[in-house]
XYZ file of N, CA and C in Angstrom:
654
model
N -7.718 11.427 17.171
C -7.395 10.001 17.045
C -7.360 9.597 15.572
N -6.345 8.844 15.208
C -6.230 8.304 13.863
C -6.800 6.890 13.861
N -7.614 6.598 12.843
C -8.226 5.276 12.715
C -7.928 4.740 11.322
N -7.315 3.576 11.256
C -6.993 2.943 9.982
C -8.135 2.032 9.565
N -8.748 2.348 8.427
C -9.857 1.541 7.911
C -9.294 0.422 7.053
N -8.666 -0.543 7.709
C -8.010 -1.626 6.985
C -7.645 -2.731 7.957
N -7.640 -3.958 7.449
C -7.167 -5.095 8.243
C -5.777 -5.530 7.796
N -5.139 -4.715 6.934
C -3.824 -5.060 6.402
C -2.760 -5.013 7.492
N -2.092 -6.133 7.756
C -1.013 -6.107 8.766
C 0.157 -5.243 8.313
N 0.381 -5.140 7.011
C 1.498 -4.330 6.520
C 1.255 -2.854 6.767
N 0.031 -2.394 6.553
C -0.269 -0.975 6.794
C -0.229 -0.661 8.285
N -0.727 -1.573 9.107
C -0.657 -1.353 10.555
C 0.788 -1.286 11.023
N 1.630 -2.151 10.479
C 3.032 -2.162 10.867
C 3.733 -0.873 10.457
N 3.441 -0.401 9.252
C 4.046 0.849 8.791
C 3.654 2.024 9.674
N 2.372 2.125 10.011
C 1.926 3.228 10.862
C 2.557 3.143 12.248
N 2.584 1.940 12.811
C 3.167 1.778 14.133
C 4.644 2.116 14.154
N 5.370 1.645 13.141
C 6.795 1.930 13.079
C 7.067 3.388 12.725
N 6.065 4.032 12.126
C 6.199 5.453 11.831
C 5.945 6.334 13.035
N 5.561 5.735 14.156
C 5.390 6.501 15.377
C 3.980 6.962 15.660
N 2.980 6.344 15.011
C 1.598 6.774 15.199
C 0.846 5.846 16.149
N 0.029 6.458 17.003
C -0.908 5.727 17.840
C -2.240 5.748 17.109
N -2.839 4.585 16.888
C -4.055 4.538 16.077
C -4.911 3.332 16.452
N -6.157 3.383 16.008
C -7.077 2.254 16.124
C -7.347 1.732 14.710
N -7.970 0.565 14.628
C -8.356 0.038 13.320
C -9.855 -0.247 13.315
N -10.418 -0.215 12.107
C -11.830 -0.524 11.936
C -11.994 -1.222 10.592
N -12.957 -2.116 10.518
C -13.220 -2.828 9.270
C -13.837 -1.882 8.242
N -13.513 -2.133 6.971
C -14.069 -1.309 5.893
C -14.214 -2.168 4.639
N -15.193 -3.051 4.664
C -15.430 -3.929 3.512
C -16.208 -3.168 2.452
N -15.635 -3.069 1.251
C -16.283 -2.346 0.157
C -16.145 -3.153 -1.135
N -16.973 -2.821 -2.099
C -16.830 -3.400 -3.428
C -15.594 -2.805 -4.102
N -14.786 -3.653 -4.683
C -13.600 -3.177 -5.389
C -13.813 -3.192 -6.897
N -15.067 -3.314 -7.296
C -15.400 -3.245 -8.714
C -15.257 -1.810 -9.204
N -14.671 -1.655 -10.369
C -14.488 -0.339 -10.961
C -15.098 -0.300 -12.359
N -15.495 0.881 -12.762
C -16.056 1.056 -14.093
C -15.041 0.631 -15.153
N -15.505 -0.096 -16.137
C -14.618 -0.566 -17.200
C -13.968 0.623 -17.906
N -12.657 0.543 -18.077
C -11.937 1.603 -18.773
C -11.469 2.731 -17.884
N -11.782 2.668 -16.583
C -11.353 3.741 -15.680
C -9.828 3.723 -15.570
N -9.231 4.893 -15.446
C -7.775 4.956 -15.340
C -7.339 4.437 -13.970
N -6.173 3.799 -13.899
C -5.689 3.320 -12.596
C -5.592 4.436 -11.563
N -5.162 5.613 -11.983
C -5.001 6.739 -11.058
C -6.338 7.095 -10.414
N -7.376 7.199 -11.237
C -8.699 7.532 -10.704
C -9.254 6.369 -9.896
N -9.029 5.143 -10.388
C -9.568 3.972 -9.716
C -9.019 3.770 -8.322
N -7.704 3.913 -8.156
C -7.107 3.680 -6.843
C -7.524 4.773 -5.856
N -7.722 5.970 -6.349
C -8.200 7.059 -5.489
C -9.639 6.811 -5.055
N -10.462 6.339 -5.995
C -11.858 6.048 -5.689
C -11.981 4.947 -4.644
N -11.170 3.900 -4.771
C -11.235 2.807 -3.800
C -10.781 3.264 -2.413
N -9.759 4.106 -2.360
C -9.319 4.634 -1.068
C -10.436 5.453 -0.419
N -11.127 6.241 -1.216
C -12.236 7.040 -0.687
C -13.365 6.143 -0.190
N -13.674 5.097 -0.947
C -14.721 4.159 -0.520
C -14.387 3.549 0.834
N -13.136 3.142 0.985
C -12.718 2.502 2.230
C -12.758 3.483 3.400
N -12.329 4.718 3.155
C -12.362 5.718 4.224
C -13.802 6.007 4.651
N -14.694 6.152 3.682
C -16.104 6.438 3.993
C -16.762 5.272 4.723
N -16.480 4.046 4.267
C -17.036 2.871 4.946
C -16.473 2.762 6.359
N -15.179 3.053 6.503
C -14.565 3.017 7.825
C -15.174 4.037 8.757
N -15.455 5.232 8.241
C -16.072 6.277 9.062
C -17.453 5.835 9.541
N -18.237 5.287 8.628
C -19.576 4.815 9.006
C -19.495 3.771 10.116
N -18.616 2.800 9.941
C -18.473 1.740 10.939
C -17.944 2.281 12.261
N -17.001 3.224 12.186
C -16.409 3.791 13.398
C -17.455 4.559 14.209
N -18.267 5.342 13.533
C -19.294 6.101 14.244
C -20.352 5.180 14.838
N -20.656 4.092 14.141
C -21.613 3.123 14.677
C -21.078 2.443 15.931
N -19.760 2.369 16.033
C -19.120 1.783 17.217
C -18.957 2.793 18.348
N -19.399 4.029 18.094
C -19.319 5.058 19.124
C -18.119 5.960 19.025
N -17.444 5.919 17.895
C -16.277 6.765 17.710
C -16.627 8.238 17.630
N -15.644 9.074 17.888
C -15.822 10.522 17.880
C -15.839 11.047 16.442
N -16.715 12.009 16.160
C -16.780 12.601 14.818
C -15.510 13.350 14.448
N -14.724 13.726 15.451
C -13.490 14.451 15.181
C -12.321 13.507 14.844
N -12.518 12.211 15.033
C -11.470 11.262 14.696
C -11.231 11.252 13.192
N -10.008 10.954 12.795
C -9.624 10.950 11.382
C -9.497 9.509 10.896
N -10.274 9.185 9.881
C -10.289 7.832 9.338
C -9.458 7.795 8.060
N -8.597 6.795 7.954
C -7.748 6.657 6.772
C -8.106 5.398 5.999
N -8.335 5.578 4.688
C -8.530 4.449 3.789
C -7.417 4.452 2.759
N -7.007 3.276 2.317
C -5.918 3.199 1.341
C -6.120 2.016 0.412
N -5.603 2.151 -0.788
C -5.627 1.054 -1.750
C -4.368 1.142 -2.598
N -3.801 -0.013 -2.941
C -2.571 -0.054 -3.720
C -2.776 -0.864 -4.986
N -2.281 -0.334 -6.092
C -2.372 -1.017 -7.383
C -1.001 -1.117 -8.031
N -0.765 -2.226 -8.698
C 0.415 -2.393 -9.547
C -0.048 -2.209 -10.980
N 0.659 -1.347 -11.708
C 0.228 -0.996 -13.063
C 1.364 -1.224 -14.052
N 1.093 -1.993 -15.085
C 2.050 -2.256 -16.153
C 1.387 -1.943 -17.479
N 1.983 -1.016 -18.238
C 1.424 -0.625 -19.546
C -0.047 -0.233 -19.428
N -0.363 0.537 -18.388
C -1.722 1.039 -18.123
C -2.706 -0.056 -17.743
N -2.209 -1.270 -17.512
C -3.053 -2.394 -17.108
C -2.884 -2.647 -15.618
N -3.993 -2.756 -14.900
C -3.959 -3.004 -13.463
C -3.720 -4.484 -13.195
N -2.696 -4.771 -12.397
C -2.418 -6.138 -11.972
C -2.863 -6.283 -10.525
N -3.972 -6.948 -10.320
C -4.519 -7.091 -8.977
C -3.940 -8.278 -8.247
N -4.651 -8.750 -7.243
C -4.219 -9.932 -6.514
C -4.513 -11.159 -7.366
N -3.591 -12.104 -7.412
C -3.802 -13.278 -8.259
C -4.896 -14.186 -7.709
N -5.650 -14.767 -8.618
C -6.702 -15.695 -8.201
C -6.220 -17.129 -8.113
N -5.009 -17.376 -8.608
C -4.457 -18.726 -8.604
C -2.944 -18.641 -8.760
N -2.267 -19.761 -8.546
C -0.816 -19.808 -8.731
C -0.461 -19.547 -10.189
N -1.282 -20.041 -11.101
C -1.018 -19.827 -12.522
C -1.115 -18.348 -12.870
N -2.108 -17.675 -12.312
C -2.257 -16.245 -12.575
C -1.083 -15.465 -11.990
N -0.619 -15.866 -10.808
C 0.547 -15.218 -10.204
C 1.771 -15.393 -11.095
N 1.954 -16.578 -11.636
C 3.092 -16.837 -12.523
C 3.010 -15.963 -13.773
N 1.821 -15.853 -14.330
C 1.647 -15.031 -15.532
C 1.973 -13.570 -15.248
N 1.543 -13.067 -14.087
C 1.829 -11.676 -13.730
C 3.328 -11.446 -13.590
N 3.992 -12.335 -12.876
C 5.427 -12.156 -12.629
C 6.233 -12.277 -13.918
N 5.788 -13.120 -14.832
C 6.452 -13.206 -16.134
C 6.286 -11.903 -16.908
N 5.140 -11.265 -16.752
C 4.907 -9.979 -17.418
C 5.782 -8.880 -16.810
N 5.994 -8.944 -15.503
C 6.800 -7.929 -14.819
C 8.297 -8.142 -15.029
N 8.692 -9.352 -15.357
C 10.100 -9.700 -15.503
C 10.831 -8.801 -16.490
N 11.921 -8.193 -16.027
C 12.740 -7.345 -16.884
C 12.099 -6.039 -17.288
N 11.017 -5.675 -16.624
C 10.250 -4.491 -17.023
C 10.201 -3.456 -15.899
N 9.748 -2.278 -16.274
C 9.491 -1.199 -15.330
C 7.986 -1.060 -15.162
N 7.528 -1.008 -13.926
C 6.102 -0.819 -13.682
C 5.904 0.245 -12.602
N 4.662 0.609 -12.384
C 4.330 1.616 -11.386
C 3.483 1.006 -10.277
N 3.702 1.506 -9.079
C 2.851 1.158 -7.947
C 2.159 2.434 -7.490
N 0.842 2.404 -7.500
C 0.034 3.551 -7.088
C -0.662 3.235 -5.778
N -0.541 4.112 -4.816
C -1.309 3.977 -3.579
C -2.191 5.196 -3.411
N -3.480 4.938 -3.334
C -4.438 5.994 -3.038
C -4.635 6.068 -1.534
N -4.622 7.276 -0.996
C -4.832 7.491 0.437
C -5.941 8.521 0.611
N -6.932 8.180 1.424
C -8.027 9.106 1.697
C -8.172 9.293 3.203
N -8.317 10.537 3.615
C -8.536 10.892 5.020
C -9.880 11.585 5.128
N -10.676 11.175 6.117
C -12.010 11.739 6.275
C -12.360 11.837 7.753
N -13.177 12.817 8.090
C -13.667 12.940 9.464
C -15.180 13.104 9.432
N -15.790 12.987 10.606
C -17.239 13.102 10.694
C -17.759 14.481 10.365
N -16.871 15.462 10.329
C -17.286 16.822 9.978
C -17.530 16.975 8.480
N -17.132 15.955 7.704
C -17.315 16.007 6.259
C -16.056 16.327 5.480
N -14.989 16.668 6.175
C -13.728 16.972 5.499
C -13.166 15.699 4.875
N -12.780 15.773 3.610
C -12.210 14.631 2.900
C -11.049 15.099 2.030
N -9.917 14.440 2.178
C -8.745 14.708 1.346
C -8.249 13.378 0.790
N -8.041 13.309 -0.514
C -7.560 12.076 -1.129
C -6.457 12.395 -2.134
N -5.422 11.581 -2.140
C -4.307 11.752 -3.057
C -3.822 10.395 -3.538
N -3.040 10.415 -4.603
C -2.423 9.200 -5.130
C -0.922 9.423 -5.212
N -0.155 8.492 -4.668
C 1.301 8.557 -4.683
C 1.821 7.452 -5.607
N 2.797 7.799 -6.430
C 3.331 6.860 -7.422
C 4.793 6.521 -7.146
N 5.127 5.247 -7.247
C 6.508 4.787 -7.178
C 6.796 3.950 -8.424
N 7.956 4.158 -9.024
C 8.377 3.388 -10.193
C 9.297 2.271 -9.720
N 9.008 1.052 -10.160
C 9.769 -0.127 -9.735
C 10.337 -0.843 -10.952
N 11.615 -1.178 -10.877
C 12.291 -1.892 -11.959
C 12.625 -3.312 -11.522
N 12.183 -4.294 -12.314
C 12.472 -5.704 -12.060
C 13.595 -6.180 -12.976
N 14.427 -7.054 -12.461
C 15.387 -7.744 -13.320
C 14.671 -8.885 -14.045
N 15.358 -9.518 -14.981
C 14.799 -10.685 -15.648
C 14.664 -11.826 -14.642
N 13.532 -12.488 -14.665
C 13.266 -13.574 -13.721
C 13.216 -14.908 -14.452
N 13.770 -15.929 -13.822
C 13.697 -17.272 -14.381
C 12.385 -17.934 -13.999
N 11.900 -18.822 -14.855
C 10.636 -19.509 -14.593
C 10.723 -20.320 -13.302
N 11.844 -20.987 -13.089
C 11.983 -21.814 -11.891
C 11.950 -20.978 -10.616
N 12.598 -19.804 -10.618
C 12.579 -18.983 -9.407
C 11.199 -18.377 -9.177
N 10.470 -18.097 -10.246
C 9.090 -17.625 -10.094
C 8.234 -18.705 -9.444
N 8.365 -19.938 -9.941
C 7.582 -21.047 -9.388
C 7.938 -21.291 -7.922
N 9.220 -21.192 -7.600
C 9.647 -21.390 -6.214
C 9.087 -20.297 -5.311
N 9.067 -19.075 -5.805
C 8.524 -17.953 -5.031
C 7.033 -18.151 -4.774
N 6.322 -18.554 -5.801
C 4.878 -18.773 -5.658
C 4.590 -19.925 -4.704
N 5.417 -20.957 -4.764
C 5.220 -22.112 -3.890
C 5.311 -21.733 -2.424
N 6.054 -20.681 -2.124
C 6.151 -20.207 -0.749
C 4.908 -19.499 -0.254
N 3.994 -19.174 -1.165
C 2.709 -18.588 -0.792
C 2.684 -17.078 -0.654
N 3.829 -16.425 -0.725
C 3.884 -14.989 -0.466
C 3.053 -14.125 -1.419
N 3.003 -14.448 -2.714
C 2.348 -13.506 -3.631
C 0.822 -13.538 -3.643
N 0.204 -14.513 -2.998
C -1.210 -14.757 -3.235
C -2.160 -13.679 -2.696
N -1.705 -12.863 -1.750
C -2.595 -11.820 -1.215
C -2.090 -10.423 -1.559
N -1.278 -10.341 -2.610
C -0.640 -9.062 -2.918
C -0.896 -8.632 -4.354
N -1.159 -7.343 -4.530
C -1.331 -6.785 -5.871
C -0.067 -7.006 -6.677
N -0.239 -7.436 -7.920
C 0.913 -7.677 -8.772
C 1.633 -8.973 -8.472
N 1.144 -9.721 -7.499
C 1.702 -11.026 -7.130
C 3.096 -10.959 -6.515
N 3.416 -9.841 -5.851
C 4.706 -9.799 -5.157
C 4.660 -8.824 -3.997
N 5.566 -9.075 -3.035
C 5.737 -8.160 -1.906
C 7.190 -7.737 -1.838
N 7.450 -6.473 -2.064
C 8.832 -5.981 -2.085
C 9.503 -6.141 -0.729
N 8.689 -6.208 0.337
C 9.228 -6.328 1.681
C 9.612 -7.759 2.028
N 9.316 -8.697 1.144
C 9.614 -10.092 1.405
C 10.648 -10.640 0.433
N 10.449 -11.886 0.056
C 11.407 -12.555 -0.819
C 11.515 -11.897 -2.187
N 10.451 -11.244 -2.638
C 10.476 -10.606 -3.959
C 11.362 -9.374 -4.004
N 11.852 -8.937 -2.856
C 12.773 -7.806 -2.865
C 13.981 -8.066 -3.742
N 14.365 -9.327 -3.855
C 15.540 -9.673 -4.666
C 15.256 -9.583 -6.165
N 13.984 -9.410 -6.547
C 13.641 -9.238 -7.960
C 13.861 -7.797 -8.425
N 13.975 -6.881 -7.465
C 13.973 -5.449 -7.755
C 15.398 -4.929 -7.929
N 15.632 -4.222 -9.031
C 16.956 -3.620 -9.252
C 17.002 -2.189 -8.750
N 15.878 -1.463 -8.824
C 15.848 -0.086 -8.332
C 14.408 0.376 -8.229
N 14.206 1.415 -7.421
C 12.906 2.074 -7.359
C 13.106 3.582 -7.394
N 12.098 4.273 -7.868
C 12.101 5.738 -7.887
C 10.867 6.198 -7.128
N 11.096 6.736 -5.940
C 9.986 7.175 -5.112
C 10.003 6.491 -3.767
N 8.843 6.396 -3.153
C 8.716 5.889 -1.795
C 8.695 4.369 -1.745
N 9.589 3.781 -0.957
C 9.574 2.336 -0.741
C 8.327 1.916 0.021
N 7.970 2.665 1.069
C 6.807 2.275 1.862
C 5.515 2.375 1.056
N 5.509 3.194 0.020
C 4.346 3.272 -0.860
C 4.095 1.930 -1.532
N 5.178 1.244 -1.905
C 5.063 -0.063 -2.552
C 4.553 -1.097 -1.544
N 4.930 -0.928 -0.293
C 4.495 -1.855 0.750
C 3.023 -1.625 1.102
N 2.566 -0.380 0.976
C 1.142 -0.155 1.247
C 0.743 1.217 1.731
N 1.708 2.028 2.205
C 1.391 3.392 2.642
C 2.585 4.300 2.366
N 2.360 5.444 1.739
C 3.461 6.397 1.496
C 3.736 7.213 2.749
N 4.623 6.730 3.601
C 4.799 7.331 4.915
C 5.353 8.748 4.853
N 6.174 9.037 3.857
C 6.710 10.389 3.730
C 5.570 11.394 3.504
N 4.666 11.043 2.604
C 3.503 11.887 2.330
C 2.613 11.988 3.568
N 2.348 10.857 4.199
C 1.427 10.847 5.331
C 1.927 11.669 6.508
N 3.226 11.637 6.758
C 3.754 12.378 7.904
C 3.471 13.868 7.766
N 3.487 14.366 6.531
C 3.182 15.780 6.299
C 1.682 16.036 6.290
N 0.927 15.162 5.631
C -0.514 15.361 5.517
C -1.214 15.256 6.868
N -0.800 14.291 7.687
C -1.467 14.107 8.965
C -1.252 15.287 9.907
N -0.138 15.985 9.755
C 0.097 17.171 10.567
C -0.998 18.214 10.345
N -1.487 18.305 9.116
C -2.532 19.292 8.811
C -3.871 18.912 9.458
N -3.969 17.662 9.899
C -5.165 17.186 10.594
C -4.952 17.170 12.112
N -3.799 17.671 12.539
C -3.512 17.724 13.970
C -3.024 16.421 14.553
N -2.548 15.517 13.683
C -2.063 14.222 14.154
C -0.550 14.170 14.007
N 0.130 14.003 15.132
C 1.591 14.009 15.137
C 2.122 12.621 15.489
N 3.352 12.373 15.070
C 4.045 11.153 15.459
C 4.464 11.258 16.920
N 4.638 10.101 17.562
C 5.169 10.099 18.916
C 6.667 10.363 18.837
N 7.299 10.518 19.973
C 8.732 10.830 19.994
C 9.566 9.596 19.680
N 9.966 9.488 18.415
C 10.849 8.408 18.014
C 11.982 9.012 17.208
N 13.095 8.326 17.172
C 14.234 8.816 16.407
C 14.203 8.247 15.005
N 14.909 8.907 14.097
C 14.974 8.400 12.729
C 15.613 7.017 12.703
N 16.537 6.747 13.643
C 17.170 5.427 13.701
C 16.134 4.366 14.042
N 15.193 4.709 14.935
C 14.150 3.747 15.281
C 13.260 3.442 14.092
N 12.980 4.461 13.266
C 12.195 4.236 12.061
C 12.959 3.317 11.114
N 14.251 3.587 10.930
C 15.067 2.752 10.054
C 15.093 1.313 10.556
N 15.262 1.153 11.873
C 15.286 -0.191 12.437
C 13.940 -0.883 12.243
N 12.862 -0.102 12.355
C 11.535 -0.679 12.160
C 11.337 -1.151 10.740
N 11.772 -0.348 9.774
C 11.614 -0.742 8.378
C 12.431 -1.970 8.042
N 13.481 -2.226 8.816
C 14.292 -3.411 8.551
C 13.506 -4.684 8.840
N 12.361 -4.548 9.518
C 11.509 -5.709 9.728
C 10.951 -6.214 8.401
N 10.878 -5.313 7.419
C 10.528 -5.743 6.077
C 11.789 -6.349 5.477
N 11.908 -7.666 5.672
C 13.198 -8.311 5.579
C 13.812 -8.341 4.204
N 13.013 -8.157 3.153
C 13.533 -8.611 1.887
C 14.068 -7.615 0.902
N 13.839 -6.310 1.063
C 14.230 -5.431 -0.040
C 15.727 -5.490 -0.252
N 16.085 -6.125 -1.336
C 17.503 -6.319 -1.646
C 17.856 -5.611 -2.938
N 16.974 -4.701 -3.354
C 17.195 -4.000 -4.609
C 18.417 -3.095 -4.528
N 18.803 -2.580 -5.663
C 19.980 -1.733 -5.704
C 19.636 -0.297 -5.418
N 19.644 0.536 -6.452
C 19.474 1.969 -6.258
C 18.083 2.308 -5.757
N 18.038 3.243 -4.826
C 16.772 3.769 -4.317
C 16.796 5.274 -4.475
N 15.848 5.806 -5.233
C 15.772 7.245 -5.457
C 14.531 7.793 -4.789
N 14.678 8.580 -3.706
C 13.503 9.100 -2.995
C 12.796 10.168 -3.821
């Protein structure tokens, strides 16, 4: 059994549309990181924390030790600086102005753990290019409320998709889970997708209504 240690609706949607049957469990952890830690190490550490907390909670609920718990964390990184979730509309505006016309990276750390003690953690990187953004369109986007719960103050699957000119790597990684990586990694844990067609996956991803970017390089 696969168990997602997250309350993120985006991650649940990605797994479901990817053909996985899974349960969810809460995994509240401190997201404080040591000052000066690299984003790559930090996002991996947070994913591991979430997976371990999820395992503890799952076993307390009576879950099987053979079940596989997944923890994940996503960071937006610009010039080696981590852009987290905005604390205010002003902070969201400042972040989007910094991203405007620039290239940044999205890192997603994924950790898989079981009660047997097996732990595997990796970090997947996607490069995202933004076009120049006008102040008025940034303010209008923020007024819609979409950026307030998202790292970097934007969601590529929503209205902010129109800000993106191209990406290099996994689109789903930017949304919250690198599904291409996971489909291969989960097989090594004995977890397979249900019988779905590639067209069904494509149709499912279309639920992420907004990606209007140009070139996509897998």
